[in-house]
Amino acid sequence: MNGPRNRARRSARRLRHHFVSLLLAGTAAGLAFAIAAALFGTEEAFFAPIAAVVCVGITAGQRIGRAAEVAVGVAVGLTAADLLLRVIGAGPLQLGIAVFLAMAAAVALGARTLMVNQAAVAAVLVVALAPQGDTNPLVRLADALIGGAVALSLGALLAPDPQRVVRRGGQEALDSLSTVLREIAAALAAGDLQRAEHAVTGTERMNGLLSELDEALDAARESTRLGGPRRSMRPLGPLLLVRARLDMLATTVRALARGAVNAVRHGQRVDSRLVTAAEQLADAVSALRRWTEGTGDVQDARASALRAARTASWLPHAARGLTSQVVIGQIRSAAIDVLRATGLEQKEAVRTLEENAGRADDRHRE
């Protein structure tokens, strides 16, 4: 029962996340078709909505780059297809050759994947629809330009605040990490293998969340370059610092989750103080989120990270088995990642950790 409900919740979250982009794509397609049809007639307006949808895309960011690639890709595809049609006519063989030549020309020009694919689509449409009329290639190119212009205009007017999208992406990523850490703590405390494995699964979501965050950051940077009302990236400064370290922190938490799975699977109980340290580490990640939102103090994140490292590191040597040593090492590494995410350089972060939690090879008193 939990599986279908979880999938439904994830689907609903994805729809909420992409709703504005979906609405923009539909609106841009209809508007581009209407404009092109008014200028060239409905039979000649087929490429405008296609170009509009490609330009809007399903994700935020890089809209200007997309529009430029679509326009160049269309031009390359049209040229190759038109030249071939004039020489050998239309047909399945000619269509295959046209697609090959269009994509080869785009690759030779150093195009990225989007432009190469768009050149191929343009070639297919031209060859497949050529028997229905002798349309001027310039009309097809104008269609593409209309679609791109409509998409960019609607995007500029109706797209969500890119900085708000960035903050939401950062919140989701940090919340996910915090949840995983609390799941690890609960699994270690109860010896629950299912919860430990669920924590590992939770870390696997991070790649998608970080990818969405990077796309949102691209959109925010594009808005800044365009000189819109939100020109400065300065309000996102804390989140940019955190993002630079999130890959390492996610990797460390993933290793900690796998260590928890191994411990629980083999019946190796860990000291309750390591459970507390994992919870304190989750507090540090939650504090990072509050800091990036402007509702918390960076010192809270640092203090919680150091508290987690100190709790783990001061475990008596007699209570440390091999599994506990692994958990301690990962908690200390994660604490370093949190300190780095708050702006400390590597040497300063290590020095601060050792001043508060001792060296990794210290033998503490019983």
Coordinates of C-alpha atoms in Angstrom, one line a residue:
M1 CA 0.0 0.0 0.0
N2 CA 2.8 2.4 0.8
G3 CA 4.4 1.9 -2.6
P4 CA 1.4 3.2 -4.7
R5 CA 0.9 6.1 -2.3
N6 CA 4.5 7.1 -2.4
R7 CA 4.5 6.9 -6.2
A8 CA 1.3 9.0 -6.3
R9 CA 3.0 11.6 -4.0
R10 CA 6.1 11.7 -6.1
S11 CA 4.0 12.2 -9.2
A12 CA 2.0 15.0 -7.6
R13 CA 5.3 16.7 -6.5
R14 CA 6.7 16.5 -10.0
L15 CA 3.5 17.9 -11.5
R16 CA 3.6 20.8 -9.0
H17 CA 7.2 21.4 -9.8
H18 CA 6.7 21.5 -13.6
F19 CA 3.2 22.9 -13.7
V20 CA 4.2 26.4 -14.9
S21 CA 6.5 25.0 -17.5
L22 CA 3.8 22.7 -18.8
L23 CA 1.3 25.6 -18.9
L24 CA 3.9 27.8 -20.7
A25 CA 4.5 25.1 -23.3
G26 CA 0.8 24.7 -24.1
T27 CA 0.2 28.4 -24.2
A28 CA 3.3 29.1 -26.3
A29 CA 2.3 26.4 -28.8
G30 CA -1.2 27.7 -29.3
L31 CA -0.1 31.3 -29.5
A32 CA 2.7 30.6 -32.0
F33 CA 0.4 28.6 -34.2
A34 CA -2.1 31.5 -34.2
I35 CA 0.5 34.1 -35.2
A36 CA 2.1 31.9 -37.9
A37 CA -1.3 31.0 -39.3
A38 CA -2.4 34.6 -39.4
L39 CA 0.8 35.5 -41.4
F40 CA 1.2 32.4 -43.6
G41 CA -2.0 30.4 -43.4
T42 CA -2.8 27.3 -41.3
E43 CA -1.2 24.8 -43.7
E44 CA 2.2 26.6 -43.4
A45 CA 2.1 27.1 -39.6
F46 CA 3.1 23.6 -38.6
F47 CA 6.6 24.5 -37.4
A48 CA 5.9 27.4 -35.1
P49 CA 4.2 25.4 -32.3
I50 CA 6.9 22.8 -32.5
A51 CA 9.6 25.3 -32.1
A52 CA 7.7 27.0 -29.3
V53 CA 7.4 23.8 -27.3
V54 CA 11.1 22.9 -27.8
C55 CA 12.1 26.4 -26.6
V56 CA 9.9 26.4 -23.5
G57 CA 11.0 22.8 -22.7
I58 CA 10.0 20.9 -19.6
T59 CA 12.7 22.5 -17.4
A60 CA 13.8 26.0 -16.4
G61 CA 16.9 27.6 -17.6
Q62 CA 18.9 28.1 -20.8
R63 CA 15.9 29.4 -22.7
I64 CA 17.9 31.8 -24.9
G65 CA 20.4 29.1 -25.6
R66 CA 17.6 26.7 -26.5
A67 CA 16.0 29.2 -28.9
A68 CA 19.3 29.9 -30.7
E69 CA 20.0 26.2 -31.0
V70 CA 16.5 25.5 -32.4
A71 CA 16.8 28.4 -34.9
V72 CA 20.3 27.2 -36.1
G73 CA 19.1 23.6 -36.1
V74 CA 16.1 24.4 -38.2
A75 CA 18.2 26.3 -40.7
V76 CA 20.6 23.4 -41.1
G77 CA 17.8 20.9 -41.5
L78 CA 15.9 23.0 -43.9
T79 CA 18.9 23.6 -46.1
A80 CA 19.9 20.0 -46.3
A81 CA 16.4 18.8 -46.9
D82 CA 15.6 21.4 -49.5
L83 CA 18.8 20.8 -51.5
L84 CA 18.1 17.0 -51.5
L85 CA 14.5 17.5 -52.6
R86 CA 15.5 19.7 -55.5
V87 CA 18.0 17.1 -56.7
I88 CA 16.4 13.7 -56.1
G89 CA 12.8 14.3 -54.9
A90 CA 11.0 12.9 -51.9
G91 CA 10.7 9.4 -50.6
P92 CA 11.8 7.1 -47.7
L93 CA 15.3 6.8 -49.0
Q94 CA 15.6 10.5 -49.5
L95 CA 14.2 11.1 -46.0
G96 CA 16.9 8.9 -44.5
I97 CA 19.6 10.6 -46.4
A98 CA 18.2 14.1 -45.5
V99 CA 18.2 13.2 -41.8
F100 CA 21.8 11.9 -42.1
L101 CA 23.0 15.0 -43.9
A102 CA 21.2 17.4 -41.6
M103 CA 22.6 15.8 -38.5
A104 CA 26.1 15.5 -40.0
A105 CA 26.1 19.2 -40.9
A106 CA 25.0 20.1 -37.4
V107 CA 27.7 17.9 -35.8
A108 CA 30.3 19.4 -38.2
L109 CA 29.3 22.8 -36.9
G110 CA 30.0 21.7 -33.4
A111 CA 26.4 21.7 -32.4
R112 CA 25.2 20.3 -29.1
T113 CA 22.6 17.4 -28.9
L114 CA 19.5 19.7 -29.0
M115 CA 20.6 21.4 -32.2
V116 CA 21.6 18.1 -33.9
N117 CA 18.2 16.6 -33.0
Q118 CA 16.3 19.7 -34.1
A119 CA 18.1 19.6 -37.5
A120 CA 16.9 16.0 -37.9
V121 CA 13.3 16.9 -37.0
A122 CA 13.3 19.7 -39.4
A123 CA 14.6 17.5 -42.2
V124 CA 11.9 14.9 -41.5
L125 CA 9.1 17.4 -41.5
V126 CA 10.3 19.1 -44.7
V127 CA 10.7 15.8 -46.7
A128 CA 7.5 14.2 -45.3
L129 CA 5.4 17.3 -45.9
A130 CA 7.0 18.5 -49.2
P131 CA 4.4 16.6 -51.4
Q132 CA 1.6 18.7 -49.8
G133 CA 2.9 22.0 -51.1
D134 CA 5.9 23.9 -52.3
T135 CA 6.5 26.1 -49.3
N136 CA 9.2 28.6 -49.4
P137 CA 12.0 27.5 -47.0
L138 CA 12.1 31.0 -45.6
V139 CA 8.5 30.6 -44.4
R140 CA 9.5 27.5 -42.5
L141 CA 12.4 29.4 -40.9
A142 CA 10.1 32.2 -40.1
D143 CA 7.8 29.7 -38.4
A144 CA 10.6 28.5 -36.2
L145 CA 11.6 32.1 -35.3
I146 CA 8.0 32.9 -34.4
G147 CA 7.8 29.9 -32.1
G148 CA 11.1 30.8 -30.4
A149 CA 10.1 34.4 -30.0
V150 CA 6.7 33.5 -28.5
A151 CA 8.3 31.0 -26.1
L152 CA 10.9 33.5 -24.9
S153 CA 8.3 36.3 -24.5
L154 CA 6.0 34.2 -22.4
G155 CA 8.9 32.8 -20.4
A156 CA 10.0 36.4 -19.5
L157 CA 6.5 37.4 -18.6
L158 CA 5.0 34.4 -16.9
A159 CA 7.9 32.2 -15.7
P160 CA 8.1 31.8 -11.9
D161 CA 10.6 33.9 -9.9
P162 CA 13.8 32.0 -10.7
Q163 CA 15.3 32.7 -7.2
R164 CA 12.2 31.3 -5.6
V165 CA 12.6 28.1 -7.7
V166 CA 16.2 27.9 -6.6
R167 CA 15.3 28.3 -2.9
R168 CA 12.7 25.6 -3.2
G169 CA 15.2 23.3 -4.9
G170 CA 17.7 23.9 -2.1
Q171 CA 15.1 23.3 0.5
E172 CA 14.1 19.9 -1.0
A173 CA 17.7 18.8 -1.3
L174 CA 18.6 19.7 2.3
D175 CA 15.3 18.3 3.6
S176 CA 16.0 15.1 1.9
L177 CA 19.5 14.8 3.4
S178 CA 18.2 15.6 6.9
T179 CA 15.5 13.0 6.5
V180 CA 18.0 10.4 5.5
L181 CA 20.2 11.1 8.5
R182 CA 17.3 10.8 10.9
E183 CA 16.3 7.6 9.2
I184 CA 19.9 6.3 9.7
A185 CA 19.7 7.2 13.4
A186 CA 16.4 5.5 13.8
A187 CA 17.6 2.4 12.0
L188 CA 20.7 2.1 14.1
A189 CA 18.8 2.7 17.3
A190 CA 16.2 0.0 16.5
G191 CA 18.4 -2.4 14.5
D192 CA 15.8 -2.0 11.7
L193 CA 17.2 -3.3 8.4
Q194 CA 14.2 -2.0 6.4
R195 CA 14.7 1.5 7.7
A196 CA 18.4 1.4 7.0
E197 CA 17.8 0.3 3.4
H198 CA 15.2 3.0 3.0
A199 CA 17.8 5.5 4.0
V200 CA 20.1 4.3 1.2
T201 CA 17.2 4.6 -1.2
G202 CA 16.7 8.2 0.0
T203 CA 20.3 9.1 -0.8
E204 CA 19.7 7.9 -4.4
R205 CA 17.2 10.7 -4.9
M206 CA 19.9 13.3 -4.4
N207 CA 21.2 13.1 -8.0
G208 CA 17.8 14.1 -9.3
L209 CA 17.2 16.8 -6.7
L210 CA 20.7 18.3 -7.3
S211 CA 20.1 18.3 -11.1
E212 CA 16.8 20.2 -10.6
L213 CA 18.6 22.7 -8.3
D214 CA 21.3 23.2 -11.0
E215 CA 18.7 23.8 -13.6
A216 CA 17.0 26.4 -11.4
L217 CA 20.3 28.1 -10.8
D218 CA 20.9 28.3 -14.5
A219 CA 17.6 30.0 -14.9
A220 CA 18.4 32.5 -12.1
R221 CA 21.8 33.3 -13.7
E222 CA 20.0 33.8 -17.1
S223 CA 17.6 36.2 -15.4
T224 CA 20.5 38.1 -13.9
R225 CA 22.3 38.4 -17.3
L226 CA 19.1 39.7 -18.9
G227 CA 19.0 42.5 -16.3
G228 CA 15.5 41.7 -15.0
P229 CA 14.0 43.0 -11.8
R230 CA 15.9 40.3 -9.9
R231 CA 19.3 41.2 -11.2
S232 CA 21.5 40.1 -8.3
M233 CA 22.5 36.6 -7.3
R234 CA 23.6 38.0 -3.9
P235 CA 20.5 36.9 -2.0
L236 CA 21.4 33.3 -3.0
G237 CA 24.9 33.6 -1.7
P238 CA 24.5 31.1 1.2
L239 CA 22.8 28.6 -1.0
L240 CA 25.5 28.9 -3.6
L241 CA 28.1 28.1 -0.9
V242 CA 26.1 25.1 0.2
R243 CA 25.5 23.8 -3.3
A244 CA 29.3 23.8 -3.9
R245 CA 29.6 21.2 -1.2
L246 CA 26.4 19.3 -1.5
D247 CA 27.8 16.6 -3.8
M248 CA 30.4 15.7 -1.2
L249 CA 28.0 15.8 1.7
A250 CA 25.5 13.6 -0.2
T251 CA 28.3 11.1 -0.9
T252 CA 29.4 11.0 2.7
V253 CA 25.8 10.5 3.9
R254 CA 25.3 7.7 1.3
A255 CA 28.4 6.0 2.7
L256 CA 27.0 6.4 6.3
A257 CA 23.7 4.9 5.2
R258 CA 25.5 1.9 3.7
G259 CA 27.5 1.5 6.8
A260 CA 24.3 1.4 8.8
V261 CA 22.9 -1.2 6.5
N262 CA 25.9 -3.4 7.0
A263 CA 25.8 -2.9 10.8
V264 CA 22.1 -3.8 11.1
R265 CA 22.3 -6.7 8.6
H266 CA 25.1 -8.4 10.6
G267 CA 23.6 -7.7 13.9
Q268 CA 26.3 -5.3 15.1
R269 CA 24.8 -2.9 17.6
V270 CA 26.3 0.5 17.8
D271 CA 26.6 2.7 20.9
S272 CA 23.6 5.0 21.5
R273 CA 26.0 8.0 21.4
L274 CA 26.5 7.3 17.6
V275 CA 22.7 7.4 17.2
T276 CA 22.7 10.8 18.9
A277 CA 25.6 12.0 16.7
A278 CA 23.6 11.1 13.6
E279 CA 20.6 13.1 14.9
Q280 CA 22.9 16.0 15.6
L281 CA 24.2 15.8 12.1
A282 CA 20.7 16.0 10.8
D283 CA 20.2 19.1 13.0
A284 CA 23.2 20.6 11.3
V285 CA 21.7 20.0 7.8
S286 CA 18.4 21.5 8.9
A287 CA 20.3 24.5 10.2
L288 CA 22.0 24.8 6.8
R289 CA 18.5 25.0 5.3
R290 CA 17.4 27.8 7.7
W291 CA 20.6 29.7 6.9
T292 CA 20.0 29.5 3.1
E293 CA 16.5 30.7 3.7
G294 CA 17.6 33.7 5.7
T295 CA 15.8 32.5 8.8
G296 CA 18.8 31.0 10.7
D297 CA 22.4 31.7 11.7
V298 CA 25.3 30.1 10.1
Q299 CA 26.8 29.5 13.6
D300 CA 23.9 27.1 14.4
A301 CA 24.9 24.8 11.5
R302 CA 28.6 24.9 12.5
A303 CA 27.8 24.3 16.2
S304 CA 25.5 21.3 15.4
A305 CA 28.1 19.8 13.0
L306 CA 30.9 20.1 15.6
R307 CA 28.6 18.7 18.3
A308 CA 27.9 15.6 16.1
A309 CA 31.7 15.1 15.5
R310 CA 32.5 15.5 19.2
T311 CA 29.7 13.1 20.3
A312 CA 31.0 10.5 17.9
S313 CA 34.7 11.0 18.5
W314 CA 34.5 10.9 22.2
L315 CA 33.1 7.4 22.3
P316 CA 35.3 5.4 24.6
H317 CA 37.8 3.2 22.7
A318 CA 36.6 0.0 24.3
A319 CA 33.1 0.7 22.8
R320 CA 34.4 1.0 19.2
G321 CA 34.0 -2.0 17.0
L322 CA 34.9 -2.0 13.3
T323 CA 31.4 -0.8 12.4
S324 CA 31.5 2.0 14.9
Q325 CA 34.9 3.2 13.6
V326 CA 33.3 3.4 10.1
V327 CA 30.3 5.4 11.4
I328 CA 32.6 7.7 13.4
G329 CA 34.7 8.4 10.3
Q330 CA 31.7 9.2 8.2
I331 CA 30.2 11.5 10.8
R332 CA 33.5 13.4 11.1
S333 CA 33.7 13.7 7.3
A334 CA 30.1 14.9 7.1
A335 CA 30.9 17.5 9.8
I336 CA 33.8 18.8 7.7
D337 CA 31.4 19.0 4.7
V338 CA 29.0 21.1 6.7
L339 CA 31.7 23.4 7.8
R340 CA 32.9 23.8 4.3
A341 CA 29.4 24.5 3.1
T342 CA 29.3 27.5 5.5
G343 CA 32.3 29.0 3.8
L344 CA 35.3 27.7 5.7
E345 CA 38.3 26.6 3.7
Q346 CA 39.5 23.0 4.1
K347 CA 42.4 23.7 6.4
E348 CA 40.3 25.9 8.7
A349 CA 37.5 23.4 8.7
V350 CA 39.8 20.6 9.7
R351 CA 41.5 22.7 12.4
T352 CA 38.1 23.7 13.8
L353 CA 37.0 20.1 13.9
E354 CA 40.2 18.9 15.6
E355 CA 40.0 21.7 18.2
N356 CA 36.5 20.7 19.1
A357 CA 36.5 16.9 18.6
G358 CA 40.1 15.9 18.7
R359 CA 42.1 14.1 16.0
A360 CA 40.7 11.0 14.3
D361 CA 43.5 8.9 15.7
D362 CA 43.2 10.1 19.3
R363 CA 42.5 7.4 22.0
H364 CA 40.0 8.8 24.4
R365 CA 39.6 8.1 28.0
E366 CA 37.3 5.3 29.1

